[in-house]
Short mmCIF file of C-alpha atoms in Angstrom, two decimals:
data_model
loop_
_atom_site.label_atom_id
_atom_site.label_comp_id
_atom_site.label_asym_id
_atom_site.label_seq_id
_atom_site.Cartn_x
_atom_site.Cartn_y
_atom_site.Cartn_z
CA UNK Z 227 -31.22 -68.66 -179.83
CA UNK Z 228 -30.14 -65.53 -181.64
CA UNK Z 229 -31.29 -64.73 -184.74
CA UNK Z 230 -28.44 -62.74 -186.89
CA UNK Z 231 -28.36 -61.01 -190.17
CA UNK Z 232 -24.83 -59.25 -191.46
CA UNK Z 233 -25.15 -56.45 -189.07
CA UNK Z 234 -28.16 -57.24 -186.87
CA UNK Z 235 -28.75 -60.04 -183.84
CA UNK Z 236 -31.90 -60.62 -182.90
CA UNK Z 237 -31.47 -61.75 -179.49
CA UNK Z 238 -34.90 -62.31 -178.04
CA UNK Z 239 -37.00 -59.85 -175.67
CA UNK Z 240 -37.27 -56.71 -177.52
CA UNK Z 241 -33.42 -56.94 -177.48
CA UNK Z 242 -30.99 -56.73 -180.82
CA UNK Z 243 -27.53 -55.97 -181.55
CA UNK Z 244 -26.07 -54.47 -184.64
CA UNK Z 245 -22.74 -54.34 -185.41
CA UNK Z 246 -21.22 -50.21 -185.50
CA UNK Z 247 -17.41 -50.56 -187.31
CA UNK Z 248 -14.43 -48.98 -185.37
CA UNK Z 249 -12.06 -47.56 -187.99
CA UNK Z 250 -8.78 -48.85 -187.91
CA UNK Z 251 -9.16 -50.85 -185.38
CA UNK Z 252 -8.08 -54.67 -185.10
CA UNK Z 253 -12.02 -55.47 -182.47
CA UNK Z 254 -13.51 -54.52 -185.78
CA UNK Z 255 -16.37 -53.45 -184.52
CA UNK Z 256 -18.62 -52.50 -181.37
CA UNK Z 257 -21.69 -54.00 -180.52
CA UNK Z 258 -24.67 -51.26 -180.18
CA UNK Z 259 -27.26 -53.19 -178.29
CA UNK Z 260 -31.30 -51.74 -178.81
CA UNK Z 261 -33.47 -52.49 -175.59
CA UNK Z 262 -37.44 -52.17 -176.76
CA UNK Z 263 -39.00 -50.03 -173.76
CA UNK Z 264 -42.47 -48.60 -173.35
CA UNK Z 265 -41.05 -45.29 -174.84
CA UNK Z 266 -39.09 -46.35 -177.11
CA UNK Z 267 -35.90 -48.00 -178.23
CA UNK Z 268 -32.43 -46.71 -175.72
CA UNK Z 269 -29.50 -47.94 -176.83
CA UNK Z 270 -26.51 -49.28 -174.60
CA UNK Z 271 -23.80 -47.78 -176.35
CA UNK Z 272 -23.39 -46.40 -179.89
CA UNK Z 273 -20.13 -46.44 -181.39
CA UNK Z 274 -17.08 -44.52 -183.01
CA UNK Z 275 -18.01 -41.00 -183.97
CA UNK Z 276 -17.09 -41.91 -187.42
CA UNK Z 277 -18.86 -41.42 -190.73
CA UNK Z 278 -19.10 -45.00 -191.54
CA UNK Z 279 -20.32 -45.91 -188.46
CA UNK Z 280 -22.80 -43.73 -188.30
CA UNK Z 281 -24.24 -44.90 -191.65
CA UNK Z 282 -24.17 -48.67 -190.02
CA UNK Z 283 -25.66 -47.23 -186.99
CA UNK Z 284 -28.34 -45.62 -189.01
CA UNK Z 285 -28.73 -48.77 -191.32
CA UNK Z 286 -28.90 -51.10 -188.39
CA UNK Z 287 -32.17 -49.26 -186.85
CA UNK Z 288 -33.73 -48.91 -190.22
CA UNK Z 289 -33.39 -52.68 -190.63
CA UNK Z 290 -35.34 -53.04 -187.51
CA UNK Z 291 -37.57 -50.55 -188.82
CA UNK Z 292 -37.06 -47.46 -186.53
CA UNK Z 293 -34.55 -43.89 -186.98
CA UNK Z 294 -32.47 -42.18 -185.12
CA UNK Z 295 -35.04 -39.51 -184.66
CA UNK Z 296 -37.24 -42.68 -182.80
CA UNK Z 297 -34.40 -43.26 -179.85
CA UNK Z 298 -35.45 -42.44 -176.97
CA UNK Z 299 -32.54 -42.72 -174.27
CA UNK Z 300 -27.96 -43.97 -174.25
CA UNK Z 301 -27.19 -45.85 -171.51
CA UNK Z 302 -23.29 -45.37 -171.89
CA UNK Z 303 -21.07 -48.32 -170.54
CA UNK Z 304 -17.97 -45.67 -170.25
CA UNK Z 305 -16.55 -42.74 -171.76
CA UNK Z 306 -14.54 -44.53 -174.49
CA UNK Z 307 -14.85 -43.54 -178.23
CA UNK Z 308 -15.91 -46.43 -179.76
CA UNK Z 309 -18.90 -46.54 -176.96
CA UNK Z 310 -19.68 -43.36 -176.48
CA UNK Z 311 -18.12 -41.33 -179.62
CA UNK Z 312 -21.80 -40.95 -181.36
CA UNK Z 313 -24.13 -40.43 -178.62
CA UNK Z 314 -23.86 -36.50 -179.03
CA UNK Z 315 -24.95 -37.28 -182.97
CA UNK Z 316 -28.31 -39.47 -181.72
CA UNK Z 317 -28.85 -37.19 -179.27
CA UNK Z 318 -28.67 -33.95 -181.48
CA UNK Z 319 -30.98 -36.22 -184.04
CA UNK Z 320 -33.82 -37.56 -181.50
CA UNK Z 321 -33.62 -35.12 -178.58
CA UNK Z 322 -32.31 -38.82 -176.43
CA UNK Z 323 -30.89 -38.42 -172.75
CA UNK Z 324 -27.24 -39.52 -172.54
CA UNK Z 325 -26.39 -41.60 -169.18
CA UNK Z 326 -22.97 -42.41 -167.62
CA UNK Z 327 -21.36 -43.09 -164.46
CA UNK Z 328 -20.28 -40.20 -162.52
CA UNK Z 329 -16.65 -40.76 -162.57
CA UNK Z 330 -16.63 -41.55 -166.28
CA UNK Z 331 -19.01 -37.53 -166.71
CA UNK Z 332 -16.02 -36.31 -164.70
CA UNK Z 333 -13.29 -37.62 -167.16
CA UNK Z 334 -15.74 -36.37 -170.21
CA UNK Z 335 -16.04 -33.16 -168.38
CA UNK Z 336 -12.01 -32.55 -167.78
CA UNK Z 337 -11.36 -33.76 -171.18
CA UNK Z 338 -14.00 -31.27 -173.03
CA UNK Z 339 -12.15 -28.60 -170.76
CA UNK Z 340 -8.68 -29.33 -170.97
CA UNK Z 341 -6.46 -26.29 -171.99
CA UNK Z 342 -4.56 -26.57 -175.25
CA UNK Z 343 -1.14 -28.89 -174.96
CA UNK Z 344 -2.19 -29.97 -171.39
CA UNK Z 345 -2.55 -33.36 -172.12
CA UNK Z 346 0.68 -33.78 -174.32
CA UNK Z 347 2.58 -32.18 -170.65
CA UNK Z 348 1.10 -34.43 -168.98
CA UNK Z 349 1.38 -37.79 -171.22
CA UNK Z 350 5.34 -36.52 -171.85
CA UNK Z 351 6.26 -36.03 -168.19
CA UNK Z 352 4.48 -39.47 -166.91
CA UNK Z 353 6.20 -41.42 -169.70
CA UNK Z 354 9.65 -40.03 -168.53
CA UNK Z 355 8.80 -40.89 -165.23
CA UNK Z 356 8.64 -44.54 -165.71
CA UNK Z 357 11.28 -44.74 -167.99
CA UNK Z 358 10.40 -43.86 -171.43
CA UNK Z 359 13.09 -43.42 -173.84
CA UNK Z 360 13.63 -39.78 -175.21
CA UNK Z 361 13.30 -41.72 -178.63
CA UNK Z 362 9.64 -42.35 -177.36
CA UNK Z 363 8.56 -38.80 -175.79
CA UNK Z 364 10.19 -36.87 -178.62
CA UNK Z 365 7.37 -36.52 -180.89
CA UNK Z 366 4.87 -35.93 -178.48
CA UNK Z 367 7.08 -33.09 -176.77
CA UNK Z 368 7.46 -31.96 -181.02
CA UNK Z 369 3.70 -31.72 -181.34
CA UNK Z 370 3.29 -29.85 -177.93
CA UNK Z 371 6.56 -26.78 -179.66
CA UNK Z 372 4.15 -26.77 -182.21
CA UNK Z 373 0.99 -26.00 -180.16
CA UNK Z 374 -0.76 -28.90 -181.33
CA UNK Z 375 -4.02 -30.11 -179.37
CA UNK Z 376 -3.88 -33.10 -181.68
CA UNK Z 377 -7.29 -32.31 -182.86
CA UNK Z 378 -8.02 -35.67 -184.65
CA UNK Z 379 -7.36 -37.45 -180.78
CA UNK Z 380 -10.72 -38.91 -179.95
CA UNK Z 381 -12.63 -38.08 -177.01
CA UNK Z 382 -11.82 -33.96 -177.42
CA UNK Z 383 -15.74 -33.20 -178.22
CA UNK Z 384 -17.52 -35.82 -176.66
CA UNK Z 385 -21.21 -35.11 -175.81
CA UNK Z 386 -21.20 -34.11 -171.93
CA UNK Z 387 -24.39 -36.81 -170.51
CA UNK Z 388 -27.41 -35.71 -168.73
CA UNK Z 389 -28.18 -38.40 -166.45
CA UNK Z 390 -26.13 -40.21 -163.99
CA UNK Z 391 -26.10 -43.68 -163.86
CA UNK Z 392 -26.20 -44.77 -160.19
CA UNK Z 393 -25.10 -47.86 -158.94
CA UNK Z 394 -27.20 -50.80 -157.91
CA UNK Z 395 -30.35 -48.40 -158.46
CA UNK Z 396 -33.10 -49.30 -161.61
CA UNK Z 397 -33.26 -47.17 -164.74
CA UNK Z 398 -35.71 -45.27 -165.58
CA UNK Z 399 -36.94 -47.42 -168.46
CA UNK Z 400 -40.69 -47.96 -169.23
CA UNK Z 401 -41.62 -52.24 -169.04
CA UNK Z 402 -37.25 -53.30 -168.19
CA UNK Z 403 -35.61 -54.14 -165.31
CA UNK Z 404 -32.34 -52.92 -166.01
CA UNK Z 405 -29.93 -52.86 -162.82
CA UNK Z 406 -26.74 -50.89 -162.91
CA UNK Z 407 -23.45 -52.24 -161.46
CA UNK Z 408 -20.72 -50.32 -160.91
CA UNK Z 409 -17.01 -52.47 -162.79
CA UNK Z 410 -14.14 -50.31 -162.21
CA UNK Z 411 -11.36 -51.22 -163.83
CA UNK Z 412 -11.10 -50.27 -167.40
CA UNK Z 413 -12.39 -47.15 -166.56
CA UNK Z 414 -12.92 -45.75 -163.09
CA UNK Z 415 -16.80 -45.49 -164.37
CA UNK Z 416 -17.55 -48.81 -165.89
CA UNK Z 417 -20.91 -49.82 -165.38
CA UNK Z 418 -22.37 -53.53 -166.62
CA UNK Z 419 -26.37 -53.45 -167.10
CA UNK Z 420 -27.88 -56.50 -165.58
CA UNK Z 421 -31.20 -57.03 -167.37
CA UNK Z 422 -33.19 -58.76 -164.56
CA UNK Z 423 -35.84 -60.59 -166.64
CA UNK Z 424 -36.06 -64.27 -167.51
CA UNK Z 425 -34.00 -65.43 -170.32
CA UNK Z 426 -36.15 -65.60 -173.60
CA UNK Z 427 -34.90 -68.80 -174.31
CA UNK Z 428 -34.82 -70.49 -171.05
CA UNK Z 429 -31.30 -70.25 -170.31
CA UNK Z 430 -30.73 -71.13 -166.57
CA UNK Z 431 -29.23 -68.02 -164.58
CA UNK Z 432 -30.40 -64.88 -163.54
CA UNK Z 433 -31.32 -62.56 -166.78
CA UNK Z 434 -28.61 -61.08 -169.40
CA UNK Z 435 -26.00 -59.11 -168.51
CA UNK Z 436 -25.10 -56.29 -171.20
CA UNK Z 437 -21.07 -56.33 -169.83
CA UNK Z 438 -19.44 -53.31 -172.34
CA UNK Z 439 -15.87 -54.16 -172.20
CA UNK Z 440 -15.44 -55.62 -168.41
CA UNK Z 441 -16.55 -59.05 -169.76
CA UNK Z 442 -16.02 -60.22 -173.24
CA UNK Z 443 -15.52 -63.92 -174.24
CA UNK Z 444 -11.60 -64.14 -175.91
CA UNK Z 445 -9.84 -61.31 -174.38
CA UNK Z 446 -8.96 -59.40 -171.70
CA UNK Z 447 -9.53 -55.58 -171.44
CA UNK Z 448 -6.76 -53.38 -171.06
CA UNK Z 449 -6.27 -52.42 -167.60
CA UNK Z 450 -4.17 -49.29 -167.45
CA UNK Z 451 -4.55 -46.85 -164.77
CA UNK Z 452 -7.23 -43.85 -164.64
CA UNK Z 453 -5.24 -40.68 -165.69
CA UNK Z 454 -6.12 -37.25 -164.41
CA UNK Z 455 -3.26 -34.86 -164.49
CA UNK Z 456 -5.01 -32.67 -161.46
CA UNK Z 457 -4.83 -35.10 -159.11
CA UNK Z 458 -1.89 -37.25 -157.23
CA UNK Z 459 -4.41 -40.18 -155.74
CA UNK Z 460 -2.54 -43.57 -156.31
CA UNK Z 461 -4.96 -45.57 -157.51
CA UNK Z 462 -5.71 -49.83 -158.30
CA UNK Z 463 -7.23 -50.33 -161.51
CA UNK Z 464 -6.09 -53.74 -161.63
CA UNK Z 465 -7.45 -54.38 -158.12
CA UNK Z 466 -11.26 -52.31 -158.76
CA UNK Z 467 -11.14 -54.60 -161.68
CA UNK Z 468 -10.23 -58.28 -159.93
CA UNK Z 469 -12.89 -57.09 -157.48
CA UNK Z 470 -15.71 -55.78 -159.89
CA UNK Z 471 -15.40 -59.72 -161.90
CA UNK Z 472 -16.15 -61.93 -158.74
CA UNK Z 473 -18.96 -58.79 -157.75
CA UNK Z 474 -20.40 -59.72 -161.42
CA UNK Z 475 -19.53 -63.47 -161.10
CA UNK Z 476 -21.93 -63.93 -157.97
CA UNK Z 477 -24.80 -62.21 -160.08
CA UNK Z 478 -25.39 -65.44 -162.01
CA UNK Z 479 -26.20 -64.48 -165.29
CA UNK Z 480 -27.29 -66.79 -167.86
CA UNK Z 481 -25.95 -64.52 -170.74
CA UNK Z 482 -23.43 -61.90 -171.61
CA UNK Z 483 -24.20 -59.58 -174.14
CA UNK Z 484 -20.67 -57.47 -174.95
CA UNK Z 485 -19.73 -54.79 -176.62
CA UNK Z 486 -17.17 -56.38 -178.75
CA UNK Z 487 -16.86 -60.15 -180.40
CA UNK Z 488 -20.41 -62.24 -179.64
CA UNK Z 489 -22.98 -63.09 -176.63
CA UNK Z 490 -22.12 -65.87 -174.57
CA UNK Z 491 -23.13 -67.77 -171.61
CA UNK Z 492 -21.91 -68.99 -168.59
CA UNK Z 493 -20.38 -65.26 -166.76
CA UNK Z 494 -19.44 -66.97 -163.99
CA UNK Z 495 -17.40 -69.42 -165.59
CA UNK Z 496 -15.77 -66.55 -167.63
CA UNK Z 497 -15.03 -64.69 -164.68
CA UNK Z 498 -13.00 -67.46 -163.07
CA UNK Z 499 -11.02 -67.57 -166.43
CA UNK Z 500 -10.17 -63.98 -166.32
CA UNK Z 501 -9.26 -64.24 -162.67
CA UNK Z 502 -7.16 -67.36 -163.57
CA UNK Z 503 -5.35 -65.08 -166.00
CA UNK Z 504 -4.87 -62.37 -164.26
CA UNK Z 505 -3.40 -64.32 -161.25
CA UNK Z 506 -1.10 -65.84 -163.91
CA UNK Z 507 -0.13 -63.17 -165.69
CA UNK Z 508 1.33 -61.58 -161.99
CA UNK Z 509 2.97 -64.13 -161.30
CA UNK Z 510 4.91 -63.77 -164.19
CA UNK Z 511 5.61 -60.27 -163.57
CA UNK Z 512 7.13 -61.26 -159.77
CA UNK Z 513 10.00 -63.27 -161.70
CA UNK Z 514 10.62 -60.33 -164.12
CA UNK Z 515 10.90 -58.47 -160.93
CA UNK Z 516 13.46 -60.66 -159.62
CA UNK Z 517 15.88 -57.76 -160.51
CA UNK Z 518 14.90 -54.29 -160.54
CA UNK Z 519 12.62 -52.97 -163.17
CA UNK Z 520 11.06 -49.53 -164.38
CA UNK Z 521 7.67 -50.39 -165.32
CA UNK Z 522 8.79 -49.13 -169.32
CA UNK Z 523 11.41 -52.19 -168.90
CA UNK Z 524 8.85 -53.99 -167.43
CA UNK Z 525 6.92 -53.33 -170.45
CA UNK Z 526 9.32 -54.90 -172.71
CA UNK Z 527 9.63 -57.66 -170.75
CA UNK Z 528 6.14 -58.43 -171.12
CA UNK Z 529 3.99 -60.89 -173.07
CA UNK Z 530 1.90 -59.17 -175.51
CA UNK Z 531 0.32 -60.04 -178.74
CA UNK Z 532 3.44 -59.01 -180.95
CA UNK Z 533 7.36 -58.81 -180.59
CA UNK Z 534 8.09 -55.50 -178.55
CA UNK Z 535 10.30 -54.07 -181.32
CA UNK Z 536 6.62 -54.57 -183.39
CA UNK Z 537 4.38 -52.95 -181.33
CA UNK Z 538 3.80 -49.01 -182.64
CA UNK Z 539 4.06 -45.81 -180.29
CA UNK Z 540 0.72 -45.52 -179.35
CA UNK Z 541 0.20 -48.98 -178.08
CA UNK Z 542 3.55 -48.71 -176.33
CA UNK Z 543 2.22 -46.47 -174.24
CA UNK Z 544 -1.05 -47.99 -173.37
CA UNK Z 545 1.28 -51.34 -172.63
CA UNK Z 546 3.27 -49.33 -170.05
CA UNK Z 547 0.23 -48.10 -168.78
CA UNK Z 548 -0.33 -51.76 -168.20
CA UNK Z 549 2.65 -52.54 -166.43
CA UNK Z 550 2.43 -50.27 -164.06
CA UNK Z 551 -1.47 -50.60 -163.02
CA UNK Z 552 0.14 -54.76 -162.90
CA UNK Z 553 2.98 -53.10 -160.49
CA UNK Z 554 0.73 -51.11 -158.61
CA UNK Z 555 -1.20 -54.06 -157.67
CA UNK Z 556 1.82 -56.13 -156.54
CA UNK Z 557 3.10 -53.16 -154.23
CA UNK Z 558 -0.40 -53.26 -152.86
CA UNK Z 559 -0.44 -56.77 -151.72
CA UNK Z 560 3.14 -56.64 -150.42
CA UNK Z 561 4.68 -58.10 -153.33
CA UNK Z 562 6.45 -55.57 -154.38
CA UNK Z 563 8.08 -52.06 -153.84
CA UNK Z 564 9.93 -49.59 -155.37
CA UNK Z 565 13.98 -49.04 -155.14
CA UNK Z 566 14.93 -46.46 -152.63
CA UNK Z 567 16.79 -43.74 -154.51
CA UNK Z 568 16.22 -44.89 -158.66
CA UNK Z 569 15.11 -42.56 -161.07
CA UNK Z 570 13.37 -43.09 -163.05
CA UNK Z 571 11.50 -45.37 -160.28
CA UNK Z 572 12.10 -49.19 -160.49
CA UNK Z 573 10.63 -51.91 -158.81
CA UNK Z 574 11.37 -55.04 -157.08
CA UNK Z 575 9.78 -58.20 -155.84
CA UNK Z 576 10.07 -58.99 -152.12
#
């Protein structure tokens, strides 16, 4: 069905993928995907804003015989780095329109305009508030003495997008039928691309579905929750997310083209899996709650793909993220609630 090379996948219907590195990065890599339209190639996605990607970006369209300069549109999946990190580079190059979902533009927007150090507040005070140990928010409070913006933090120049992806409407793309469908969940802008067209190969199901991170064949995204420091909304990532699979599930497409790992069929069978896991995975957290928990002890409590003690500071801090968009979802079904009077707040089942 799909024809591959090193870094390129033919995958029928003026569509290809080719493979953009992340650095440092255990994915390995983010799949770019090139849609042929009447004006010209857009890509859906485009990778870490890295020199080495860029030269496999560059290499990838040159092996399907166009440039940079030829791209005509981005259709961004969300605002993360390794999806939307060079889209500022092929747009400065080919003059390209950028598109995004309004609520990921928003985070792009209060990111480009953050003020020096206000992130490193922010990140320092929410980590104490669930429980981080000082031995966990000392450096960042050390690099926020210092003044430090942490320049080399992805996401601080990202290219602000000129279009805005609106859900359930058509692009604008010459020849395709390309849907948009709002996924919250890993970000509060996630869109999947259904591309309503028959299946080159004859696959049954409705069309391809180009699923950025909401839908990938051996893993689950991380659901953490959707920080803005301006503004106190409790939000349900984990919820937005159970409910954006089964709204993709009933769309019936006969292939999922990712942004990480390798096409696949069958969504809706893949969406039952995740559910499955997700199910399991709070159920597990209700008997960890048997006794009162912050959601950093919660944390450590935790399955994850290494010991605790293991796991560096960075990804500590996504996993509490984690936990707590896991125990916000059990205190919204009635599962759980928080401990009159602890502080930091812990949680309990009921």
């Amino acid at each position: 069905m799909a024809q591959a090379t090193d870094t390129v996948t033919e995958h029928g219907g003026g569509v290809w993928s080719l493979r953009v590195p992340i650095p440092d990065n255990p994915l390995g890599h983010t799949l770019v995907h090139v849609l042929d339209t009447g004006r010209g190639p857009v890509l859906v996605d485009t990778g870490w804003d890295d020199p080495d990607s860029w030269a496999e970006l560059t290499a990838g369209l040159g092996a399907l015989g166009l440039a940079v300069a030829d791209v005509h549109g981005v259709v961004v999946t969300h605002h993360h780095p390794d999806h939307h990190g060079l889209s500022g580079r092929v747009r400065e190059e080919s003059g390209a329109w950028i598109a995004m979902h309004a609520a990921d533009i928003a985070v792009v927007r209060r990111t480009r305009g953050s003020a020096p150090g206000s992130w490193l507040d922010y990140l320092a005070r929410k980590l104490a508030a669930v429980g981080a140990p000082e031995d966990h928010t000392a450096p960042l409070l050390a690099a926020r003495a210092a003044g430090g913006r942490m320049r080399t933090l992805p996401g601080l120049r990202s290219a602000l997008p000129d279009r805005e992806i609106v859900p359930g409407e058509l692009l604008d793309l010459a020849g395709r039928r390309l849907r948009a469908v709002w996924t919250p969940g890993h970000t509060p802008g996630h869109v999947c691309l259904h591309l309503e067209e028959a299946h080159p190969a004859g696959l049954p199901g409705h069309g391809r579905l180009f699923s950025g991170d909401h839908l990938l064949p051996g893993i689950s995204p991380h659901i953490g929750l959707y920080e803005d420091p301006d503004d106190a909304t409790v939000t349900d990532p984990l919820g937005d997310y159970l409910d954006s699979l089964e709204r993709v599930g009933r769309l019936g497409a006969a292939e999922v083209l990712p942004a990480h790992q390798h096409a696949f069929p069958d969504a809706a069978g893949r969406v039952r899996e995740l559910l499955a896991h997700h199910e399991e995975r709070l159920t597990g957290l209700l008997a960890l709650l048997a006794v009162p928990l912050t959601p950093w002890q919660l944390a450590e409590r935790m399955e994850w793909n290494r010991p605790w003690d293991r796991i560096p500071h960075g990804s500590r801090t996504i996993a509490v993220s984690e936990a707590e968009a896991h125990v916000r979802h059990l205190v919204k079904r009635g599962r759980a609630e928080p401990v009159a009077g602890t502080e930091p707040v812990a949680y309990v089942a009921v």
